[in-house]
Amino acid sequence: MVDEKAIQEAQEKFGKLLRKQLERVEVLKGEGDWVDYSKLDKLIIGVCGGDGIGPYICASAQKVMEFLLADKIKAGKVEIRQIDGLTIERRVEVMKAIPDDTLAELKKCHVILKGPTTTPKKGDPWPNIESANVAMRKELDLFANVRPVSVPELGINWTFFRENTEGSYVMGSEGMNVTDDLAMDFCVATTQGTERIIRLGFDYAAKNNLNYVSLVTKANIIKTTDGKFLSIAEKVAKEYPQVRWDDWFIDIATAKLIDPARRSDFRVFVLPNLYGDIITDEAAQIQGGVGTAGSANLGKRYAMFEAIHGSAPRMVTEGRAKYADPCSMIKAVALMMNHIGEGEKGRKLEMALDICCQFERKLVMTGRDTGATGDEFAQYVMDTMQRSDLESAWNGYVEKAKKAAQ
Ligand code: IPM
Ligand code: MG
């Protein structure tokens, strides 16, 4: 016997979910333009450490950020604000992904540096509250998750534009157990949400003379939402005749990232949320691990910069938190510099990171007391950034590595 009552209850719940999404579409239709940071009297940067190793690696990265912006901080053009309350304990206390007072503070900032936060999953000791990351992306409408991966000696220079507010994530906590035997989740694509991420990817490819975009979906199977992603790409691509583009299914794209004959051709990827989540971990691994990759979460009004990995609570319980590698968070600082119009500082920081993490490695992070602490490493990066031969040293290392890779 089919459970008619369960169907009816699910329909009612589904109706409410649809209403919420349609209301979101209306908001998206009225969306404003990008904030022009150069026109602000003062740029406000919020810093929230998060959970586990988050506060440790975030503090090390903050030192680098304050070092880079020292002049502007002194001149009152930049203000750094510490924002508390994004810890799992506090979130559980108020049973919210982001406590209201914390969210209000975040909304007073322009950009945010955020450490990893613990995301409870079914079976964890914590109640199954929504991920703080996902909530922040939604609340601040950070629709573009931009994740660069580069391995110069292998010719790898990829930038992933992951859609960050829709797909399988937007209703990830609103799936339904229709009956004990039937569970359903939902995947969402809106015209507005899809168009803006695809346009940003093409724009980036055009402005940076990369002129090649690979669109990744599984539109042969997930025909409606991924199908929409693909058909909107076809439309947007016409606005960028100078940008070559192709489309890939996520399975084969994942394989091609480890195909030495093909992977160095790729430049810009644009993809729905979940595929972007998965493939960017793979890409980061090719670069040296998720600990080496930073992530920019961009919206037109707000921007948030973070590591791409989790909060590693075990390192804290084992007393090793101060040895956690801050490179991903320092990379996030470099992405922040590029975003706030301090591209030259971002570029120098990226070169220093390459030298410290890949090439010279005068200090090594092992995650325990056999290696450097996060603060020591941050200092090493700052010292390297000040080297007068920074650029030529970086070029030299890359050339050497290229030869070795041949
Ligand atoms: C990421 C992370 C997050 C995500 C988690 C922590 C919610 O994996 O930023 O890639 O799935 O987006
Ligand atoms: Mg991820």
Coordinates of C-alpha atoms in Angstrom, one line a residue, residues 106 191 232 352:
L106 CA 30.0 39.7 9.6
T191 CA 18.7 31.0 -14.5
I232 CA 23.1 28.8 -20.3
A352 CA 57.0 33.6 -1.5

